[in-house]
Coordinates of C-alpha atoms and ligand atoms in Angstrom, one line a residue:
M17 CA 62.3 94.7 128.2
E18 CA 64.7 93.9 130.7
G19 CA 68.2 94.0 129.5
T20 CA 67.6 95.7 125.7
V21 CA 70.0 97.9 125.1
D22 CA 69.3 101.3 122.7
I23 CA 71.9 100.6 120.2
F24 CA 73.9 97.3 119.2
V25 CA 76.7 98.1 117.3
I26 CA 78.2 95.2 115.2
G27 CA 82.0 95.7 114.7
G28 CA 85.0 97.0 116.5
G29 CA 87.3 98.9 114.1
V30 CA 87.4 103.0 114.4
N31 CA 83.5 103.2 112.9
G32 CA 82.0 101.0 115.6
T33 CA 84.3 102.0 118.4
A34 CA 83.3 105.6 118.1
V35 CA 79.4 105.2 117.7
A36 CA 79.6 103.3 120.6
R37 CA 81.5 106.0 122.5
D38 CA 79.5 108.9 120.8
A39 CA 76.1 106.8 121.5
A40 CA 77.4 106.2 125.3
G41 CA 78.3 109.6 126.0
R42 CA 74.7 111.2 125.3
G43 CA 73.3 108.2 127.9
L44 CA 72.5 105.2 126.0
R45 CA 72.8 101.5 126.7
V46 CA 75.0 100.3 124.2
T47 CA 76.9 97.1 123.7
L48 CA 79.3 96.6 121.0
A49 CA 80.6 92.8 119.7
E50 CA 83.8 92.3 117.7
M51 CA 84.2 89.0 116.5
N52 CA 88.3 89.1 116.3
D53 CA 90.6 91.8 118.5
L54 CA 89.4 95.7 118.2
A55 CA 90.8 97.3 115.0
S56 CA 91.8 93.6 113.7
G57 CA 90.1 94.9 110.2
T58 CA 91.2 97.6 108.0
S59 CA 91.6 100.0 110.9
S60 CA 95.0 98.9 111.5
A61 CA 95.8 98.4 108.2
S62 CA 95.6 102.1 106.7
S63 CA 98.1 104.2 105.3
K64 CA 97.3 106.2 108.9
L65 CA 96.6 109.2 107.2
I66 CA 94.2 112.5 108.9
H67 CA 94.2 114.1 105.4
G68 CA 91.4 115.5 103.2
G69 CA 93.0 113.6 100.1
L70 CA 94.9 115.8 97.9
R71 CA 94.1 113.2 95.0
Y72 CA 90.1 114.0 95.7
L73 CA 91.0 117.6 94.2
E74 CA 91.2 116.0 91.1
H75 CA 88.0 114.3 90.9
R76 CA 86.4 117.7 92.1
E77 CA 85.7 116.1 95.2
F78 CA 85.8 119.5 97.1
A79 CA 82.8 119.1 99.9
L80 CA 84.4 115.5 100.8
V81 CA 88.3 117.4 101.1
R82 CA 86.9 120.3 103.0
K83 CA 84.6 118.2 105.1
A84 CA 88.1 116.1 105.9
L85 CA 90.3 119.4 106.3
K86 CA 87.7 120.6 108.4
E87 CA 88.2 117.4 110.7
R88 CA 91.8 117.1 110.3
S89 CA 91.9 120.0 112.7
T90 CA 89.3 118.8 115.3
L91 CA 91.2 115.0 115.5
I92 CA 95.0 116.4 116.1
G93 CA 93.7 118.5 118.8
L94 CA 91.7 115.5 120.8
M95 CA 94.6 113.3 120.5
P96 CA 97.8 114.6 120.4
H97 CA 99.6 111.8 121.7
I98 CA 98.7 109.6 119.2
A99 CA 98.1 112.3 116.4
W100 CA 100.3 114.8 114.8
P101 CA 101.2 117.0 112.1
M102 CA 103.4 115.9 109.0
H103 CA 105.0 117.9 106.5
F104 CA 104.6 115.7 103.2
V105 CA 107.9 116.6 100.4
L106 CA 106.1 116.3 96.8
P107 CA 109.3 115.8 94.7
H108 CA 108.3 117.1 90.8
H109 CA 109.7 116.4 87.9
A110 CA 108.6 116.2 83.9
G111 CA 106.6 113.9 82.8
L112 CA 104.3 113.3 86.0
R113 CA 101.4 116.1 87.0
P114 CA 102.5 119.6 85.9
R115 CA 103.9 121.8 88.2
W116 CA 101.3 124.7 88.3
M117 CA 98.7 122.1 88.5
L118 CA 100.2 120.8 91.7
R119 CA 100.6 124.3 92.6
A120 CA 97.3 125.3 92.4
G121 CA 96.4 121.8 93.7
L122 CA 98.0 122.8 97.1
L123 CA 96.8 126.3 97.5
L124 CA 93.2 124.9 97.4
Y125 CA 94.3 122.4 99.6
D126 CA 95.6 125.0 102.1
N127 CA 92.5 127.4 101.6
L128 CA 89.7 124.6 101.6
A129 CA 89.5 125.0 105.4
P130 CA 91.3 126.3 108.3
L131 CA 94.7 125.1 109.1
G132 CA 94.7 124.8 112.6
G133 CA 98.3 125.9 112.9
L134 CA 99.7 123.7 110.2
A135 CA 102.1 124.9 108.0
R136 CA 100.9 126.3 104.8
S137 CA 102.4 124.9 101.9
R138 CA 105.4 126.2 99.8
A139 CA 107.7 125.4 97.0
I140 CA 110.8 123.6 97.6
D141 CA 114.7 123.6 96.3
L142 CA 115.6 119.7 96.7
G143 CA 119.2 120.5 95.7
T144 CA 119.3 122.4 98.7
H145 CA 116.4 120.7 100.8
P146 CA 117.5 118.1 103.1
A147 CA 114.7 116.4 101.8
G148 CA 116.2 115.9 98.9
R149 CA 119.3 113.9 100.2
L150 CA 116.9 110.7 99.7
L151 CA 116.3 111.3 96.2
K152 CA 118.2 110.7 92.8
P153 CA 120.0 113.7 92.1
E154 CA 117.3 114.5 88.9
F155 CA 114.8 115.4 91.6
T156 CA 115.7 119.0 91.9
A157 CA 112.4 120.5 92.4
G158 CA 109.2 120.0 94.9
F159 CA 106.6 120.8 97.2
E160 CA 106.0 120.6 100.7
Y161 CA 102.4 120.7 102.4
S162 CA 100.8 119.7 105.8
D163 CA 98.9 117.0 106.7
G164 CA 97.7 115.0 109.6
W165 CA 99.0 111.4 111.1
V166 CA 97.2 108.5 113.7
D167 CA 97.9 105.4 114.7
D168 CA 95.1 103.8 113.4
A169 CA 95.0 100.9 115.8
R170 CA 95.2 102.9 119.4
L171 CA 92.5 105.3 117.8
V172 CA 90.5 102.3 117.9
A173 CA 91.5 101.1 121.6
L174 CA 91.0 104.4 123.1
N175 CA 87.3 105.1 121.2
A176 CA 86.1 101.2 123.2
R177 CA 88.0 102.3 126.6
D178 CA 86.3 105.8 126.8
A179 CA 83.0 103.7 125.4
A180 CA 83.2 101.7 128.2
A181 CA 84.5 104.1 130.5
R182 CA 81.3 106.3 129.8
G183 CA 79.2 102.5 130.3
A184 CA 79.0 100.9 126.9
E185 CA 79.7 97.2 127.3
V186 CA 82.5 96.3 125.0
L187 CA 82.8 92.7 124.1
T188 CA 85.4 91.2 121.5
R189 CA 86.0 87.9 120.4
T190 CA 82.4 87.6 119.8
R191 CA 81.0 86.8 116.7
V192 CA 77.0 88.4 115.3
L193 CA 75.8 85.2 113.6
E194 CA 72.2 86.4 112.4
A195 CA 69.8 89.3 114.3
R196 CA 65.5 88.4 114.1
R197 CA 63.1 92.1 113.8
R198 CA 60.7 91.4 116.0
S199 CA 57.5 94.1 116.3
V200 CA 59.8 96.8 117.8
H201 CA 63.2 95.7 118.5
W202 CA 65.9 93.1 117.4
E203 CA 67.0 89.4 118.5
V204 CA 70.6 89.2 118.1
D205 CA 72.2 85.8 118.0
I206 CA 76.0 86.4 119.5
E207 CA 78.5 83.8 119.7
R208 CA 81.7 84.1 122.8
E209 CA 83.8 81.5 123.9
G210 CA 82.1 78.6 121.8
R211 CA 78.6 79.5 123.5
V212 CA 75.5 81.1 121.4
E213 CA 73.4 83.9 123.5
T214 CA 70.9 85.9 122.5
R215 CA 70.9 89.5 123.0
T216 CA 67.9 92.1 122.6
A217 CA 68.2 95.6 121.0
W218 CA 65.9 98.7 120.1
R219 CA 68.3 99.2 117.2
I220 CA 71.0 97.8 115.2
V221 CA 74.2 99.7 113.9
N222 CA 76.2 97.3 111.2
A223 CA 79.6 98.8 111.4
A224 CA 81.4 95.5 109.8
G225 CA 83.3 97.3 107.3
P226 CA 84.6 95.1 104.5
W227 CA 82.4 92.4 105.8
A228 CA 78.8 94.6 105.9
G229 CA 77.8 93.0 102.9
R230 CA 78.3 89.1 104.2
L231 CA 76.3 89.8 107.0
S232 CA 73.7 92.0 105.8
P233 CA 71.2 89.0 104.7
H234 CA 71.8 87.9 108.5
L235 CA 70.1 91.2 109.0
G236 CA 67.7 90.9 106.6
K237 CA 68.6 93.6 104.5
P238 CA 71.4 92.9 102.2
Y239 CA 73.9 95.1 100.2
D240 CA 76.5 94.0 97.2
L241 CA 79.6 95.2 98.6
R242 CA 82.7 95.4 96.0
L243 CA 86.2 94.8 97.8
V244 CA 89.0 96.8 97.1
R245 CA 92.5 95.6 98.5
G246 CA 95.6 98.1 99.5
S247 CA 98.4 97.2 100.9
H248 CA 102.0 98.5 102.8
I249 CA 105.6 97.4 103.4
V250 CA 107.8 98.2 106.1
V251 CA 111.5 98.9 105.7
P252 CA 114.2 99.5 108.3
R253 CA 114.5 103.4 108.5
L254 CA 115.8 105.1 105.3
D255 CA 119.1 106.9 106.0
G256 CA 118.3 110.6 106.1
H257 CA 114.2 109.9 106.0
D258 CA 112.9 112.1 108.5
Q259 CA 109.7 113.5 106.2
P260 CA 107.2 111.9 104.4
Y261 CA 107.0 112.0 100.9
I262 CA 104.0 111.4 98.5
L263 CA 105.6 110.1 95.3
Q264 CA 103.4 110.5 91.8
G265 CA 103.6 107.2 89.6
H266 CA 103.5 106.5 85.7
D267 CA 100.6 105.0 86.5
G268 CA 99.0 108.0 87.8
R269 CA 99.0 106.3 91.3
I270 CA 100.3 107.8 94.4
A271 CA 102.6 106.5 96.9
F272 CA 103.2 107.7 100.3
V273 CA 106.7 107.2 102.1
I274 CA 106.3 107.6 106.0
P275 CA 108.7 107.7 109.0
Y276 CA 107.7 104.8 111.4
E277 CA 107.6 103.9 114.9
Q278 CA 111.2 106.1 115.5
D279 CA 113.4 103.5 113.1
F280 CA 111.2 102.3 110.2
T281 CA 109.4 103.4 106.9
L282 CA 106.3 102.4 105.8
I283 CA 105.5 102.8 101.8
G284 CA 101.8 102.1 100.4
T285 CA 99.7 101.3 98.9
T286 CA 98.2 99.4 95.9
D287 CA 94.8 99.1 94.6
I288 CA 93.5 95.4 93.9
E289 CA 90.5 93.8 93.8
Q290 CA 89.8 91.4 96.6
H291 CA 88.7 88.1 95.7
G292 CA 87.4 86.0 98.4
G293 CA 86.7 87.2 101.9
P294 CA 88.5 90.1 103.8
E295 CA 90.0 87.7 106.3
E296 CA 92.2 86.7 103.4
A297 CA 93.8 89.9 102.6
R298 CA 97.2 89.4 102.0
C299 CA 99.9 91.6 100.4
S300 CA 101.0 89.6 97.4
P301 CA 105.0 89.4 96.5
E302 CA 103.4 91.3 93.3
E303 CA 102.3 94.3 95.0
E304 CA 105.3 94.1 97.4
A305 CA 107.4 94.1 93.9
Y306 CA 105.1 96.9 92.4
L307 CA 105.9 99.5 95.7
L308 CA 109.8 99.0 95.3
D309 CA 109.4 99.4 92.0
F310 CA 107.4 102.7 92.4
V311 CA 109.8 104.2 95.1
N312 CA 113.4 103.1 93.4
E313 CA 112.5 105.5 90.6
Y314 CA 112.9 108.1 93.2
L315 CA 115.3 106.8 95.9
A316 CA 118.8 107.4 95.7
H317 CA 119.8 104.1 97.1
P318 CA 117.0 101.8 96.2
I319 CA 115.1 99.2 98.2
A320 CA 115.2 95.5 97.5
A321 CA 112.3 92.7 99.2
A322 CA 115.2 91.3 101.7
D323 CA 114.7 94.8 102.7
I324 CA 111.3 94.2 103.9
V325 CA 110.7 93.4 107.8
W326 CA 106.9 93.4 107.9
R327 CA 103.9 93.9 105.5
Y328 CA 100.2 94.3 105.9
A329 CA 97.0 94.3 103.5
G330 CA 93.6 96.3 104.2
V331 CA 90.1 96.1 102.5
R332 CA 88.1 99.2 101.3
P333 CA 84.1 98.2 100.7
L334 CA 82.8 100.1 97.6
L335 CA 79.2 99.7 97.1
A336 CA 79.1 97.5 93.7
S337 CA 76.6 100.0 92.3
E338 CA 79.4 102.5 92.0
A339 CA 82.3 100.6 90.8
A340 CA 82.7 102.6 87.9
A341 CA 83.1 105.5 90.2
A342 CA 85.5 104.2 92.9
A343 CA 88.7 106.3 92.0
A344 CA 86.3 109.1 93.7
S345 CA 83.6 107.0 96.0
R346 CA 85.6 106.9 99.0
D347 CA 83.3 108.8 101.7
Y348 CA 80.6 107.3 103.5
E349 CA 77.1 106.0 103.2
L350 CA 75.2 105.4 105.5
A351 CA 71.8 103.2 105.2
L352 CA 69.0 103.4 107.2
D353 CA 66.3 100.5 107.2
A354 CA 63.2 101.8 109.2
G355 CA 60.6 99.1 108.1
G356 CA 60.3 98.2 112.2
A357 CA 63.0 98.5 114.5
P358 CA 66.1 100.2 113.2
L359 CA 69.1 98.8 111.2
L360 CA 71.5 101.0 110.0
T361 CA 74.1 100.0 108.2
V362 CA 77.6 101.7 107.3
L363 CA 79.0 101.4 104.0
G364 CA 82.9 102.7 103.5
G365 CA 84.2 105.9 105.5
K366 CA 87.5 106.8 106.7
I367 CA 89.8 107.2 109.4
T368 CA 89.7 110.8 108.9
T369 CA 85.8 110.7 109.1
Y370 CA 85.1 108.5 112.1
R371 CA 84.0 110.9 114.3
V372 CA 81.8 112.7 112.1
L373 CA 80.5 109.9 110.8
A374 CA 79.6 108.3 114.3
E375 CA 77.6 111.9 114.9
A376 CA 75.9 111.3 111.6
V377 CA 74.4 107.9 112.2
L378 CA 73.5 109.1 115.7
A379 CA 71.4 112.2 113.9
K380 CA 70.1 109.4 111.3
L381 CA 68.9 107.3 114.4
G382 CA 67.3 110.6 115.3
I383 CA 69.2 111.1 118.7
D384 CA 70.5 114.2 119.6
G385 CA 73.2 115.7 122.2
A386 CA 76.4 115.7 119.8
W387 CA 79.6 115.6 122.1
T388 CA 82.5 114.4 120.9
A389 CA 84.3 117.0 119.0
G390 CA 85.6 118.8 122.5
V391 CA 86.0 116.0 124.5
P392 CA 90.0 114.5 124.0
L393 CA 90.3 110.8 123.9
P394 CA 91.8 109.1 127.4
G395 CA 95.5 110.4 127.5
G396 CA 94.8 113.2 125.0
D397 CA 94.4 116.0 127.4
F398 CA 97.5 117.7 126.9
D399 CA 98.2 120.8 124.5
R400 CA 100.2 119.3 121.5
G401 CA 103.2 121.7 122.1
D402 CA 103.7 120.2 125.4
K403 CA 104.9 116.4 124.2
P404 CA 108.4 116.9 124.0
G405 CA 107.8 118.6 127.4
M406 CA 105.6 115.6 128.4
V407 CA 108.6 113.1 127.1
A408 CA 111.3 115.2 128.8
R409 CA 109.5 115.2 132.0
L410 CA 108.5 111.7 131.8
A411 CA 112.3 110.9 131.4
A412 CA 113.6 112.6 133.9
D413 CA 111.4 111.3 136.8
Y414 CA 111.9 107.5 135.8
R415 CA 115.5 107.9 135.0
F416 CA 115.5 103.8 134.0
L417 CA 113.6 104.4 131.0
G418 CA 116.0 107.3 128.7
P419 CA 114.2 109.4 126.1
R420 CA 113.4 106.8 123.6
W421 CA 111.2 104.6 125.8
A422 CA 109.9 107.7 127.3
E423 CA 108.9 109.0 123.9
R424 CA 106.9 105.3 122.9
L425 CA 105.3 105.4 126.4
I426 CA 103.5 109.0 125.6
T427 CA 103.1 108.5 122.2
A428 CA 101.2 105.5 123.2
Y429 CA 99.5 106.8 126.2
G430 CA 99.7 110.5 126.7
T431 CA 99.0 111.9 130.2
E432 CA 97.9 107.9 131.2
A433 CA 101.6 106.8 131.0
R434 CA 102.4 107.5 134.4
A435 CA 99.6 105.1 135.5
I436 CA 101.3 102.2 133.9
L437 CA 104.9 103.4 135.6
G438 CA 103.1 103.9 139.4
R439 CA 105.9 104.5 141.4
A440 CA 108.6 102.6 139.7
K441 CA 112.2 103.4 140.4
T442 CA 114.1 100.7 138.5
A443 CA 113.0 98.8 135.5
A444 CA 112.5 95.8 137.5
D445 CA 109.7 97.4 139.8
L446 CA 108.0 97.3 136.3
G447 CA 107.8 93.0 136.6
R448 CA 108.8 90.9 133.9
D449 CA 111.1 92.6 131.0
F450 CA 109.1 90.7 127.9
G451 CA 112.1 93.1 125.7
A452 CA 111.9 95.6 123.6
T453 CA 110.8 97.9 126.9
L454 CA 107.4 95.9 127.0
T455 CA 107.2 95.3 130.7
E456 CA 104.4 92.9 132.9
A457 CA 102.9 96.1 134.1
E458 CA 102.3 97.7 130.6
V459 CA 101.1 94.2 129.7
R460 CA 98.4 94.3 132.8
F461 CA 97.5 97.8 131.6
L462 CA 96.5 96.8 128.0
V463 CA 94.9 93.5 129.6
A464 CA 93.0 95.9 132.5
H465 CA 92.5 99.0 130.3
E466 CA 92.4 98.4 126.2
F467 CA 90.5 94.7 125.9
A468 CA 94.0 93.0 124.8
R469 CA 94.2 89.1 125.1
D470 CA 97.2 87.8 122.9
A471 CA 100.4 88.7 122.0
D472 CA 99.1 90.1 118.7
D473 CA 96.7 92.2 120.1
I474 CA 99.4 93.7 122.5
L475 CA 102.7 93.3 119.6
W476 CA 100.6 94.0 116.8
R477 CA 97.9 96.4 117.6
R478 CA 97.8 98.3 121.0
S479 CA 101.6 98.6 120.1
K480 CA 104.4 97.7 117.0
L481 CA 106.6 96.6 119.4
G482 CA 106.2 93.0 117.1
L483 CA 108.4 95.1 114.7
R484 CA 111.4 94.5 117.2
M485 CA 110.8 91.7 119.4
S486 CA 112.4 88.1 118.1
A487 CA 110.2 85.1 117.6
E488 CA 111.2 83.8 121.2
E489 CA 110.6 86.6 122.4
V490 CA 106.9 86.4 121.2
A491 CA 106.5 83.1 122.4
A492 CA 107.4 84.1 125.8
L493 CA 104.8 87.0 125.8
A494 CA 101.9 84.0 124.5
D495 CA 102.8 81.7 127.5
W496 CA 102.8 84.2 129.7
L497 CA 99.7 85.3 129.0
A498 CA 98.5 82.1 128.8
G499 CA 99.2 80.9 132.2
A500 CA 99.1 84.8 133.9
G501 CA 95.2 84.7 134.6
V502 CA 95.3 87.7 133.8
Ligands
FAD614 C1 94.9 100.1 102.2 C2 94.0 101.3 103.2 C3 94.5 102.7 103.1 C4 93.6 103.2 104.1 N1 94.4 104.8 104.2 C5 93.4 105.5 105.3 C6 94.2 106.8 105.1 O1 95.1 106.8 105.3 N2 93.5 107.9 106.1 C7 92.2 107.5 105.7 O2 91.1 108.5 106.5 N3 91.4 106.4 105.8 C8 91.8 105.5 105.2 N4 91.5 104.3 104.8 C9 90.3 103.9 105.2 C10 90.1 103.3 106.6 O3 90.9 102.7 107.1 C11 88.6 102.6 107.5 O4 87.6 103.3 106.2 C12 88.5 102.5 108.3 O5 89.6 101.6 108.6 C13 86.8 101.7 108.2 O6 86.5 101.8 109.3 P1 85.3 100.3 110.0 O7 85.0 100.2 111.4 O8 84.2 100.5 109.3 O9 86.1 98.6 109.3 P2 86.9 97.6 110.2 O10 88.1 98.3 110.9 O11 87.4 96.6 109.1 O12 86.1 97.5 111.5 C14 85.0 96.2 111.1 C15 85.1 95.3 112.1 O13 84.2 94.5 112.1 C16 84.2 92.9 112.3 N5 83.2 92.3 112.0 C17 82.6 91.9 110.8 N6 81.7 90.9 111.1 C18 81.8 90.4 112.1 C19 80.7 90.0 113.0 N7 79.8 89.0 112.1 N8 80.5 89.8 114.7 C20 81.3 91.2 114.9 N9 82.4 91.9 114.5 C21 82.2 91.5 113.1 C22 85.8 93.1 112.2 O14 86.3 92.1 113.0 C23 86.2 94.0 111.9 O15 87.2 94.3 113.2 C24 92.1 103.0 104.4 C25 91.7 101.9 104.0 C26 92.7 100.7 103.2 C27 92.3 99.6 102.9

C-alpha cells in the first residue's frame, strides 16, 4: 500500500527517537509523531545520569545494574560532547548506611562491568580532600566513585536528527489521536496544525512514556500505569562545588548535588505519587522544602528557597500491578500485541538503557541488523580526551568567542560547532545577538536541523540558556522566531 511506513513511532522522547533512529538506520520506512516538542516529557526532566544505579544493588538487582554499567561505557564513547564521566563524592557518617556496606557496594559496582576508562572507587578523607570544603566539618570520611552524565534533552534532539538524516519522517507538534487495526496494517489518526490526517503503518511502537497508558485504549490495548513524580531544583553554583555528590537521607533515600551548566548546581530528586496527568507535573513547594532540608543536613553553608532559580518535574510510569515492587522495578518492559498488525508498547525505561531498549524493540518485532553500538551521534565523532583541545582550537580560530562560549558550543555540538560559526570573524557576523551568547546563526541552525520551533524549545531543551536570559531577552527571541519565517 502506497505511503504505508514500516514503523509508526508515537512519542519523541529518548525511547521513541532512538527506535526511529535505529529502525531508519536498518533501512525501514519510519514516521515519528511527537505531540509537543522533542524531549518535552520525561526525557528533559531526568537527573541526567548514565548509571547502573548504586541503590539498586540494595535490592539485589545485579543483572539490571550490570546491563546499565556495560551500556554506560558504550554511551559515553558515542557522544563525548554531551556525555562525560563524573566522580561522585559519597560522604559518610554514623547513623547512615554502615561504612562496610558502602565499601562493599562500591567494590561490586566497580566490578560488575568493565569500567571503560572511568576511575575506580576509593575511600577519601574529607578533612583534606577538596570535596570536604562544601560540607559541614563533621563529615570527615567518604568515598569517591564514577558514573556518567548526559544532557538528556540534547540526546533526544540528536537521536531525532540522526533518524531524519537516515530517512525517518519526524513530526513534532503532532498528536496521535487513535489508531485502528485493519487486516494487516494500522490506520493512525494524527492531528497537526489543527488538521486531522490518517497515516498507514505495518507496525506501531507506542513510546509515549508516562502517557503510554492514557493512549493505550485508543490503540485498542489498555495498560494501567501508576505515575510517580520526581522533581529537581537549580541554584547558583555552590561555593567550591566542583564534583557531584550523592547524599544519603535519614529516610533511606538519596539525593544528587551536581555541578550544572557552568554556573549552577542541580539538586534532586523527590519520589511522590503523581495525581492528574503527566503534563500537570510541577515541583511543589513541599518538594522544594524537602530537597533544601535534605542537602542542608550536609552543606557547610545552607541554601534557602530564595536561592532557587529554576525547578522542574518529570514523571515515571510504573506498571500498576508492580506498584509494590516499585523501588526496584525501574527497568523497562516491552509489551507486544501481535494479534494482527503488531503493536509494541514501551513501559518504563531509563535514559541509560535507551539504546539497548531500541535494539530490544526491533528484535521483538523480528527485525535484525543492530548497528547503533558503534556509530556516534551527530557531532560525537571524536575521542573524549580531545575535548579540551577542541575547545582551545575553536577559541583560537574564532577569537571573539572566548573560552566559555567555545566550551558551551563544543559541549552542545561537538564537531558540528564549526557548522554554526562558518566564516564569522566577529560576533556580529553571526547575526542578531539574543543575549547569553545565543546568536541568530545558532537559532537558525537549531530550527533547520534540530526541529526547534519556539523560544522554549531553544532555551530549555536544545540548550539551557533560559537560565541566563532575562524576560525581555526571551520575549525578543520569541518575537523574532514568530516573525522571521525561519
Ligand atoms: C525524576 C526522574 C529522574 C530520572 N533520572 C534518570 C537518570 O538519572 N538516569 C536515567 O537513566 N534515567 C532517569 N530517569 C528515567 C528517564 O528519564 C526515562 O526513562 C526516560 O526519559 C523515558 O523516556 P520516554 O521516551 O519513554 O518518555 P518521554 O520522554 O516522556 O517521552 C514520551 C513522549 O511522548 C509524547 N506523547 C505522549 N502522548 C502522545 C501522543 N498521543 N501523540 C504524540 N506524542 C505523544 C510526549 O509528549 C513525550 O514527549 C528519570 C526519570 C525521572 C522521572
